[in-house]
Coordinates of C-alpha atoms and ligand atoms in Angstrom, one line a residue:
X883 CA -0.3 0.3 0.0
X884 CA 1.7 3.7 -1.0
X885 CA 1.8 6.2 1.3
X886 CA -0.5 8.1 -0.7
X887 CA -3.2 5.3 -0.9
X888 CA -2.8 4.9 3.0
X889 CA -3.2 8.5 4.1
X890 CA -5.9 8.2 1.7
X891 CA -7.5 5.6 3.9
X892 CA -7.5 7.0 6.4
X893 CA -8.5 10.8 5.7
X894 CA -11.9 7.9 5.0
X895 CA -11.4 6.7 8.0
X896 CA -11.7 9.9 9.6
X897 CA -15.4 10.4 7.3
X898 CA -17.0 7.8 8.2
X899 CA -16.1 8.5 11.7
X900 CA -17.1 11.8 11.6
X901 CA -20.1 9.9 10.4
X902 CA -20.7 8.3 12.9
X903 CA -20.6 10.4 15.7
X904 CA -22.8 13.0 14.0
X905 CA -25.0 10.1 13.7
X906 CA -25.0 9.4 17.3
X907 CA -25.8 12.8 18.1
X908 CA -28.3 13.2 16.1
X909 CA -30.6 11.5 17.3
X910 CA -30.1 14.2 21.2
X911 CA -30.4 16.8 18.9
X912 CA -33.3 16.3 17.2
X913 CA -35.1 14.3 20.6
X914 CA -34.6 18.1 21.4
X915 CA -34.0 17.8 25.4
X916 CA -33.4 21.0 27.0
X917 CA -32.4 22.0 30.3
X918 CA -36.0 23.5 31.6
X919 CA -37.7 20.4 30.3
X920 CA -35.4 17.8 31.2
X921 CA -32.1 18.1 32.8
X922 CA -33.4 20.9 35.8
X923 CA -35.5 18.0 37.2
X924 CA -33.2 15.5 37.4
X925 CA -30.4 18.3 39.2
X926 CA -33.6 18.9 40.6
X927 CA -33.5 15.5 42.3
X928 CA -30.2 14.2 42.5
X929 CA -27.7 17.3 43.3
X930 CA -29.3 20.7 44.7
X931 CA -29.1 19.2 48.1
X932 CA -25.4 19.9 47.3
X933 CA -25.1 22.4 44.7
X934 CA -27.2 24.7 45.8
X935 CA -25.7 28.2 47.9
X936 CA -24.0 28.2 50.9
X937 CA -23.8 24.4 51.0
X938 CA -20.9 21.7 50.8
X939 CA -20.7 21.6 46.9
X940 CA -18.0 23.5 45.4
X941 CA -20.2 25.1 42.8
X942 CA -24.1 25.4 42.8
X943 CA -26.3 24.1 39.5
X944 CA -29.6 25.8 40.0
X945 CA -29.2 28.1 37.0
X946 CA -29.1 27.4 33.8
X947 CA -26.2 29.6 33.7
X948 CA -24.9 28.4 37.2
X949 CA -24.7 24.4 34.9
X950 CA -23.5 25.8 31.6
X951 CA -20.2 26.6 32.4
X952 CA -20.3 22.7 33.9
X953 CA -21.9 20.8 31.4
X954 CA -18.8 19.0 30.1
X955 CA -18.0 17.7 33.8
X956 CA -21.7 17.2 34.5
X957 CA -22.0 14.6 31.9
X958 CA -18.3 13.1 32.8
X959 CA -19.2 12.9 36.7
X960 CA -22.8 11.5 35.8
X961 CA -21.2 9.5 33.0
X962 CA -18.7 7.5 35.2
X963 CA -20.8 7.7 38.1
X964 CA -18.1 9.6 40.3
X965 CA -22.0 12.0 41.6
X966 CA -24.5 11.8 42.9
X967 CA -22.0 10.5 45.3
X968 CA -24.0 6.3 45.9
X969 CA -21.2 3.6 44.8
X970 CA -23.1 0.6 45.6
X971 CA -22.5 -1.9 43.2
X972 CA -25.2 -1.8 40.4
X973 CA -24.9 -5.3 39.8
X974 CA -25.9 -6.9 42.2
X975 CA -27.3 -7.1 46.2
X976 CA -30.0 -5.4 46.9
X977 CA -30.9 -2.7 45.2
X978 CA -33.8 -0.8 46.9
X979 CA -32.8 2.1 48.3
X980 CA -34.1 4.9 51.1
X981 CA -33.6 8.0 49.8
X982 CA -31.5 7.2 46.4
X983 CA -29.9 9.8 44.9
X984 CA -28.2 8.1 41.9
X985 CA -29.0 8.1 38.4
X986 CA -31.0 5.6 36.0
X987 CA -29.4 4.6 33.5
X988 CA -32.0 6.9 30.9
X989 CA -31.6 9.8 33.2
X990 CA -27.6 9.9 32.1
X991 CA -28.4 9.1 28.6
X992 CA -30.6 12.1 28.9
X993 CA -27.1 14.2 30.1
X994 CA -25.0 13.3 27.6
X995 CA -27.7 14.0 25.0
X996 CA -28.2 17.7 26.3
X997 CA -24.4 17.8 26.2
X998 CA -23.6 16.6 23.2
X999 CA -26.8 18.6 21.7
X1000 CA -24.7 22.2 23.2
X1001 CA -26.4 22.0 25.9
X1002 CA -29.1 24.3 25.1
X1003 CA -31.6 25.8 27.7
X1004 CA -34.9 25.2 25.6
X1005 CA -38.3 26.8 26.4
X1006 CA -38.4 28.2 30.4
X1007 CA -41.7 27.6 30.7
X1008 CA -40.7 24.2 30.5
X1009 CA -38.9 24.8 34.2
X1010 CA -40.8 22.8 36.9
X1011 CA -41.0 25.2 40.0
X1012 CA -37.7 26.2 42.2
X1013 CA -37.3 23.2 44.8
X1014 CA -37.2 24.7 48.8
X1015 CA -35.3 24.0 50.5
X1016 CA -35.5 23.7 54.3
X1017 CA -34.3 26.6 56.1
X1018 CA -31.2 25.5 58.0
X1019 CA -32.3 26.8 60.9
X1020 CA -35.5 24.7 61.8
X1021 CA -34.9 21.2 62.5
X1022 CA -36.6 18.6 59.5
X1023 CA -37.7 16.1 62.6
X1024 CA -39.6 18.8 64.4
X1025 CA -38.8 20.3 67.8
X1026 CA -36.2 17.7 69.6
X1027 CA -36.8 16.3 73.2
X1028 CA -33.0 17.2 73.9
X1029 CA -30.2 19.4 71.7
X1030 CA -26.5 18.0 72.4
X1031 CA -24.1 20.7 70.7
X1032 CA -20.3 21.3 70.3
X1033 CA -18.9 22.0 74.7
X1034 CA -17.4 24.9 72.2
X1035 CA -16.7 25.2 68.3
X1036 CA -14.0 23.8 66.5
X1037 CA -11.9 26.8 65.5
X1038 CA -11.3 25.7 61.4
X1039 CA -8.4 27.5 59.6
X1040 CA -9.5 29.6 56.6
X1041 CA -7.1 26.8 54.3
X1042 CA -5.2 23.8 54.8
X1043 CA -5.7 20.6 54.6
X1044 CA -9.5 19.2 55.1
X1045 CA -9.5 18.1 58.9
X1046 CA -11.5 14.8 61.1
X1047 CA -11.6 16.1 64.2
X1048 CA -13.4 13.4 67.5
X1049 CA -15.3 16.0 69.8
X1050 CA -17.4 14.4 72.3
X1051 CA -19.9 15.8 74.1
X1052 CA -21.8 14.6 76.5
X1053 CA -25.9 14.4 76.5
X1054 CA -26.4 14.3 80.7
X1055 CA -29.1 11.8 80.0
X1056 CA -30.0 10.2 83.4
X1057 CA -31.9 7.0 82.7
X1058 CA -32.5 4.3 79.8
X1059 CA -34.0 6.1 76.7
X1060 CA -34.7 4.9 73.2
X1061 CA -33.9 7.6 70.5
X1062 CA -37.3 7.9 68.8
X1063 CA -35.6 10.6 65.5
X1064 CA -32.6 12.2 64.8
X1065 CA -31.1 15.4 63.3
X1066 CA -27.4 16.6 63.5
X1067 CA -27.1 20.0 62.1
X1068 CA -24.2 23.3 61.9
X1069 CA -24.8 26.0 62.1
X1070 CA -25.7 28.6 59.3
X1071 CA -22.3 29.8 59.4
X1072 CA -20.4 26.3 59.4
X1073 CA -23.2 24.7 56.3
X1074 CA -20.4 25.4 54.1
X1075 CA -16.9 23.6 55.5
X1076 CA -19.2 20.6 57.0
X1077 CA -18.4 17.4 54.4
X1078 CA -19.8 15.4 56.5
X1079 CA -20.0 14.3 60.7
X1080 CA -21.3 10.6 62.0
X1081 CA -22.8 10.5 65.4
X1082 CA -21.9 7.7 67.4
X1083 CA -22.9 6.7 71.2
X1084 CA -20.1 5.8 73.4
X1085 CA -21.8 3.5 76.0
X1086 CA -18.7 1.5 77.2
X1087 CA -15.3 3.9 77.7
X1088 CA -12.9 1.4 77.8
X1089 CA -13.9 1.0 74.1
X1090 CA -15.1 4.3 72.6
X1091 CA -14.1 3.6 69.3
X1092 CA -17.9 0.9 68.9
X1093 CA -19.8 2.8 70.6
X1094 CA -23.5 2.7 69.5
X1095 CA -24.0 4.7 65.5
X1096 CA -26.1 8.0 65.9
X1097 CA -27.1 9.7 62.6
X1098 CA -24.3 10.1 59.6
X1099 CA -24.8 13.9 58.1
X1100 CA -24.2 15.0 55.0
X1101 CA -25.7 17.9 53.2
X1102 CA -28.9 16.8 51.0
X1103 CA -29.9 14.9 54.3
X1104 CA -32.8 15.4 56.9
X1105 CA -32.7 12.9 60.3
X1106 CA -33.6 10.0 60.2
X1107 CA -37.0 10.0 62.0
X1108 CA -37.6 5.7 62.7
X1109 CA -40.4 3.3 61.8
X1110 CA -43.0 3.5 64.4
X1111 CA -42.7 1.6 67.3
X1112 CA -38.8 1.5 66.3
X1113 CA -36.2 3.3 68.7
X1114 CA -32.8 3.5 69.2
X1115 CA -31.2 2.9 72.6
X1116 CA -29.2 5.4 74.1
X1117 CA -27.9 4.4 77.2
X1118 CA -27.8 6.7 81.1
X1119 CA -24.2 8.2 80.6
X1120 CA -23.6 8.2 77.0
X1121 CA -21.6 10.7 75.7
X1122 CA -22.2 11.7 71.7
X1123 CA -18.8 11.6 69.4
X1124 CA -19.3 13.7 66.6
X1125 CA -16.8 12.4 64.3
X1126 CA -16.5 15.6 61.6
X1127 CA -15.1 16.1 58.3
X1128 CA -14.2 19.5 57.6
X1129 CA -12.8 20.9 54.3
X1130 CA -12.2 24.9 54.7
X1131 CA -12.7 27.6 52.6
X1132 CA -11.5 30.2 53.3
X1133 CA -12.5 32.2 55.8
X1134 CA -11.9 30.8 59.5
X1135 CA -14.3 29.0 61.3
X1136 CA -15.5 28.2 64.4
X1137 CA -17.7 25.2 63.4
X1138 CA -20.5 24.7 65.5
X1139 CA -22.9 21.3 65.2
X1140 CA -25.7 20.3 67.5
X1141 CA -27.6 17.3 67.5
X1142 CA -31.5 17.0 67.6
X1143 CA -33.4 14.4 69.8
X1144 CA -36.5 13.3 69.5
X1145 CA -36.6 11.1 72.6
X1146 CA -39.5 8.4 73.4
X1147 CA -40.8 8.6 77.2
X1148 CA -39.0 7.8 79.7
X1149 CA -39.4 4.2 80.9
X1150 CA -41.2 3.5 77.1
X1151 CA -39.7 0.3 75.3
X1152 CA -40.6 0.2 71.6
X1153 CA -41.1 -3.1 70.3
X1154 CA -38.3 -2.5 67.2
X1155 CA -34.7 -1.7 68.9
X1156 CA -32.7 -0.7 66.5
X1157 CA -28.6 -1.7 66.5
X1158 CA -26.2 -0.3 64.9
X1159 CA -22.9 -2.1 65.4
X1160 CA -19.5 -2.9 64.0
X1161 CA -19.0 -5.7 62.0
X1162 CA -15.8 -6.7 60.1
X1163 CA -13.7 -5.6 62.5
X1164 CA -9.9 -7.2 62.0
X1165 CA -7.7 -6.1 65.4
X1166 CA -4.8 -7.6 63.5
X1167 CA -5.6 -6.0 60.9
X1168 CA -1.5 -5.4 58.7
X1169 CA -1.6 -4.4 55.3
X1170 CA 1.8 -4.1 54.1
X1171 CA 3.8 -1.8 52.4
X1172 CA 3.0 -1.3 48.5
X1173 CA 0.6 -4.3 48.4
X1174 CA -3.1 -3.7 46.9
X1175 CA -6.1 -6.0 47.2
X1176 CA -5.0 -6.8 50.7
X1177 CA -8.2 -9.1 52.1
X1178 CA -10.0 -9.2 55.7
X1179 CA -12.9 -10.9 56.7
X1180 CA -14.9 -10.8 60.1
X1181 CA -18.1 -12.8 60.9
X1182 CA -21.0 -12.0 63.2
X1183 CA -23.9 -13.7 64.0
X1184 CA -27.5 -13.1 64.6
X1185 CA -28.5 -15.0 67.4
X1186 CA -32.8 -14.4 67.1
X1187 CA -34.5 -13.6 63.4
X1188 CA -33.5 -10.6 62.4
X1189 CA -34.1 -8.2 59.4
X1190 CA -31.1 -5.7 58.7
X1191 CA -31.7 -2.5 58.0
X1192 CA -28.7 -0.5 57.0
X1193 CA -25.2 -1.1 55.3
X1194 CA -22.7 1.8 56.1
X1195 CA -19.0 0.5 55.0
X1196 CA -15.9 2.7 57.0
X1197 CA -12.5 2.3 55.6
X1198 CA -9.9 4.9 56.1
X1199 CA -8.0 5.9 53.2
X1200 CA -6.0 3.2 52.4
X1201 CA -9.8 1.8 52.1
X1202 CA -10.3 -0.1 48.2
X1203 CA -13.5 -2.1 48.8
X1204 CA -16.1 -3.6 50.6
X1205 CA -19.1 -6.2 51.0
X1206 CA -21.4 -7.7 52.4
X1207 CA -22.9 -10.9 52.2
X1208 CA -25.1 -13.5 55.0
X1209 CA -24.0 -16.9 55.1
X1210 CA -28.0 -18.0 55.9
X1211 CA -29.1 -22.1 57.9
X1212 CA -31.4 -24.6 56.4
X1213 CA -34.6 -23.9 57.7
X1214 CA -37.8 -25.4 56.3
X1215 CA -40.5 -24.2 54.7
X1216 CA -41.7 -22.5 57.4
X1217 CA -38.6 -20.8 58.3
X1218 CA -37.7 -23.5 61.4
X1219 CA -33.5 -23.9 61.3
X1220 CA -33.0 -27.5 60.2
X1221 CA -31.2 -29.5 62.8
X1222 CA -30.4 -33.2 62.4
X1223 CA -31.1 -36.0 65.2
X1224 CA -28.0 -37.1 66.0
X1225 CA -25.5 -39.7 64.7
X1226 CA -27.5 -38.4 61.3
X1227 CA -26.4 -37.3 58.0
X1228 CA -25.9 -35.5 56.4
X1229 CA -24.6 -31.8 58.2
X1230 CA -27.3 -29.3 56.7
X1231 CA -26.0 -26.8 53.7
X1232 CA -25.5 -22.6 54.2
X1233 CA -27.4 -20.8 51.7
X1234 CA -25.2 -17.0 51.1
X1235 CA -26.5 -14.2 50.0
X1236 CA -24.2 -11.2 48.2
X1237 CA -26.7 -8.3 50.4
X1238 CA -24.0 -5.5 48.7
X1239 CA -20.8 -4.0 47.7
X1240 CA -18.6 -1.0 47.6
X1241 CA -16.7 -1.7 44.6
X1242 CA -14.3 1.3 44.9
X1243 CA -14.2 2.8 48.0
X1244 CA -13.6 6.8 48.2
X1245 CA -12.8 8.3 51.9
X1246 CA -15.1 11.4 50.8
X1247 CA -17.3 9.7 51.2
X1248 CA -19.6 7.9 54.4
X1249 CA -22.4 6.5 52.8
X1250 CA -25.2 4.7 54.4
X1251 CA -27.2 2.4 52.2
X1252 CA -31.2 2.5 54.2
X1253 CA -33.0 -0.5 52.7
X1254 CA -36.5 0.0 51.4
X1255 CA -38.9 -1.5 53.5
X1256 CA -40.2 -4.4 51.9
X1257 CA -36.7 -4.5 50.4
X1258 CA -34.6 -5.0 53.8
X1259 CA -34.3 -8.8 54.5
X1260 CA -35.2 -10.5 57.2
X1261 CA -33.0 -13.6 58.8
X1262 CA -33.2 -17.0 60.5
X1263 CA -31.7 -17.5 63.8
X1264 CA -27.9 -18.3 63.5
X1265 CA -27.4 -16.5 59.9
X1266 CA -23.8 -15.4 59.7
X1267 CA -22.9 -11.7 58.2
X1268 CA -20.4 -11.9 56.5
X1269 CA -18.2 -8.5 56.0
X1270 CA -15.1 -8.8 53.3
X1271 CA -12.7 -5.5 53.1
X1272 CA -9.6 -4.6 50.7
X1273 CA -7.1 -2.7 51.2
X1274 CA -4.9 -0.8 48.7
X1275 CA -1.5 0.4 50.0
X1276 CA 0.4 0.3 46.4
X1277 CA 1.4 4.0 44.8
X1278 CA -1.0 4.0 42.7
X1279 CA -3.6 4.9 44.8
X1280 CA -3.3 8.8 44.8
X1281 CA -4.5 9.8 48.6
X1282 CA -2.6 6.9 50.0
X1283 CA -0.7 9.2 52.9
X1284 CA 2.4 6.8 52.8
X1285 CA 3.1 3.8 50.7
X1286 CA 6.3 2.8 52.4
X1287 CA 4.5 2.2 55.3
X1288 CA 3.0 -0.9 56.8
X1289 CA -0.5 0.0 58.1
X1290 CA -1.9 -1.4 60.8
X1291 CA -5.3 -1.3 63.0
X1292 CA -5.8 2.1 64.7
X1293 CA -8.4 4.9 65.2
X1294 CA -6.0 8.0 63.3
X1295 CA -7.0 8.3 59.3
X1296 CA -3.8 7.7 59.0
X1297 CA -4.1 3.9 60.7
X1298 CA -6.9 1.6 58.9
X1299 CA -9.9 -0.1 59.9
X1300 CA -11.6 -3.1 57.6
X1301 CA -15.2 -2.5 59.4
X1302 CA -18.7 -1.8 58.4
X1303 CA -22.1 -0.2 60.0
X1304 CA -24.5 -2.4 59.8
X1305 CA -27.9 -1.7 61.4
X1306 CA -30.6 -4.5 62.3
X1307 CA -33.5 -5.7 64.7
X1308 CA -34.1 -8.8 66.3
X1309 CA -37.9 -9.9 65.7
X1310 CA -39.8 -12.4 67.9
X1311 CA -40.9 -15.9 66.3
X1312 CA -44.8 -15.1 64.4
X1313 CA -43.5 -11.7 62.7
X1314 CA -40.5 -13.9 62.0
X1315 CA -42.1 -16.1 59.8
X1316 CA -45.1 -13.9 59.0
X1317 CA -42.2 -11.8 56.9
X1318 CA -40.1 -14.5 56.2
X1319 CA -43.6 -15.8 53.7
X1320 CA -43.8 -12.2 52.8
X1321 CA -40.3 -11.7 51.4
X1322 CA -40.5 -15.7 49.5
X1323 CA -43.0 -14.0 48.2
X1324 CA -42.2 -11.5 46.9
X1325 CA -38.7 -13.2 45.5
X1326 CA -41.4 -15.5 43.8
X1327 CA -43.1 -12.9 42.1
X1328 CA -39.2 -11.6 41.0
X1329 CA -38.8 -14.7 39.4
Ligands
HEC20 C1 -24.4 14.7 48.6 C2 -23.3 15.8 48.2 C3 -23.8 15.7 46.3 C4 -24.5 15.8 45.7 C5 -25.9 14.5 45.7 C6 -24.1 15.4 44.4 N1 -22.5 16.3 44.1 FE1 -21.5 16.6 42.9 N2 -20.2 17.5 44.5 C7 -20.3 17.0 45.8 C8 -18.9 17.9 46.3 C9 -18.1 17.9 47.5 C10 -18.4 18.3 45.3 C11 -16.7 18.3 45.6 C12 -15.7 16.6 45.3 C13 -15.7 15.9 46.5 O1 -15.7 16.6 48.0 O2 -16.1 15.0 46.0 C14 -18.5 17.5 44.2 C15 -18.3 17.9 43.4 C16 -18.7 17.3 41.4 C17 -18.6 18.0 40.5 C18 -16.8 18.3 40.1 C19 -16.7 20.0 40.5 C20 -15.1 19.9 40.5 O3 -14.4 20.7 40.9 O4 -14.7 19.2 38.9 C21 -19.5 17.5 39.8 C22 -19.3 18.1 38.2 C23 -20.7 17.5 40.5 N3 -20.2 17.7 41.5 C24 -21.8 17.9 39.7 C25 -23.1 16.7 40.4 C26 -24.3 17.1 39.9 C27 -24.6 16.5 38.5 C28 -25.0 16.1 41.1 C29 -26.3 15.1 40.3 C30 -26.8 14.3 39.5 C31 -23.8 15.9 42.1 N4 -23.7 16.6 42.1 C32 -24.7 15.4 43.1 C33 -21.4 17.2 46.5 C34 -22.8 16.7 45.8

């Protein structure tokens, strides 16, 4: 083949490719995807909670003028599913969540088509009314019975790296109480610098880190109001730990944060007692310098019939991935766990069910994956919750503080952790059988 012919072929190829690209874009232009009609409703639902003036995201995505310069970046971030922050694997496990901000494939295609068509504004009359965001001064859970604040403002400098302070506060409880609703709220001056906050209750001061989970705050999320007759126990003498992720914003800020609690009356014990506990911890965790894909496993048994309601991976900077699965004893059709008579065989097999995986952990985002009511799985007693965690201590991990060091288990951000907060409550035998029957009916309908 002569040089000229090669060039000619390449040129033809370019024309074909250009033609194909034009053909790909044509339907977008023809389909008339516009900002006001198609894109704005998506941004309102899934982005503006954080991307609005005064909130944590770096830019506002409220008006056309604000979004237009970010169009390409928006396309890239939604196509890679970097935004909105929601990092659960969509191909495996439970997919039905409360408050799921993630986009459908169709919504991503709509945004991409809009950008490819040159980001047209469209008819202003097509725009949905602007969303009214809750005032930072109002409690979304209603007026709390108890407000616990940082003992004093935490002074965040104008500039510098993100900070991760843990601050303790004493709610002054003298009797055990059950929490009906909880909300974490930074003062208006602190909204722009609070990336997220995880509050925990430290019931036993000898082991502060393993207290009971209270609430997770990220901008765009309201408080947690538990279902009827469901509560989280707060023991007398408990302290609250505010684990904060703060992001300097060019101005020194005295950060002030409160947690508001609505409580059941004194002495009242709700039927469902919601517990969130560490599962998967490995105190002997060792991640050798330079290694990637270092796996840790932890196993916890649910000793009574249980409903699992939420999963929240908790790793530090070198976190790579995490999965939660249940290993379930064999049961009869009613849900009774099969027990062998002595001397009989074979021993029953167990069943495996993956609840969720987070294939690529992002240290920046501590997200709680709360299952929708009907999707929260019911398990027989003896079910083992297995947390598998992978860490990356290689130099290919951009956020690795130092790949030359072995890393061990510990509290500091430069140490590591390998657990998940898993939320569950126990139910009685009768309710277990009724719920299991309903769950089995739903899964057989799905198939
Ligand atoms: C929970 C809060 C939150 C939600 C919801 C959210 N974002 Fe973001 N977004 C952020 C934060 C914070 C950043 C800054 C980077 C970081 O911290 O990860 C960011 C960064 C971005 C960036 C990159 C900006 C840059 O500097 O390059 C784009 C683009 C973006 N978001 C678009 C979106 C879109 C589009 C949606 C909705 C489909 C969305 N975001 C939903 C909080 C959010």
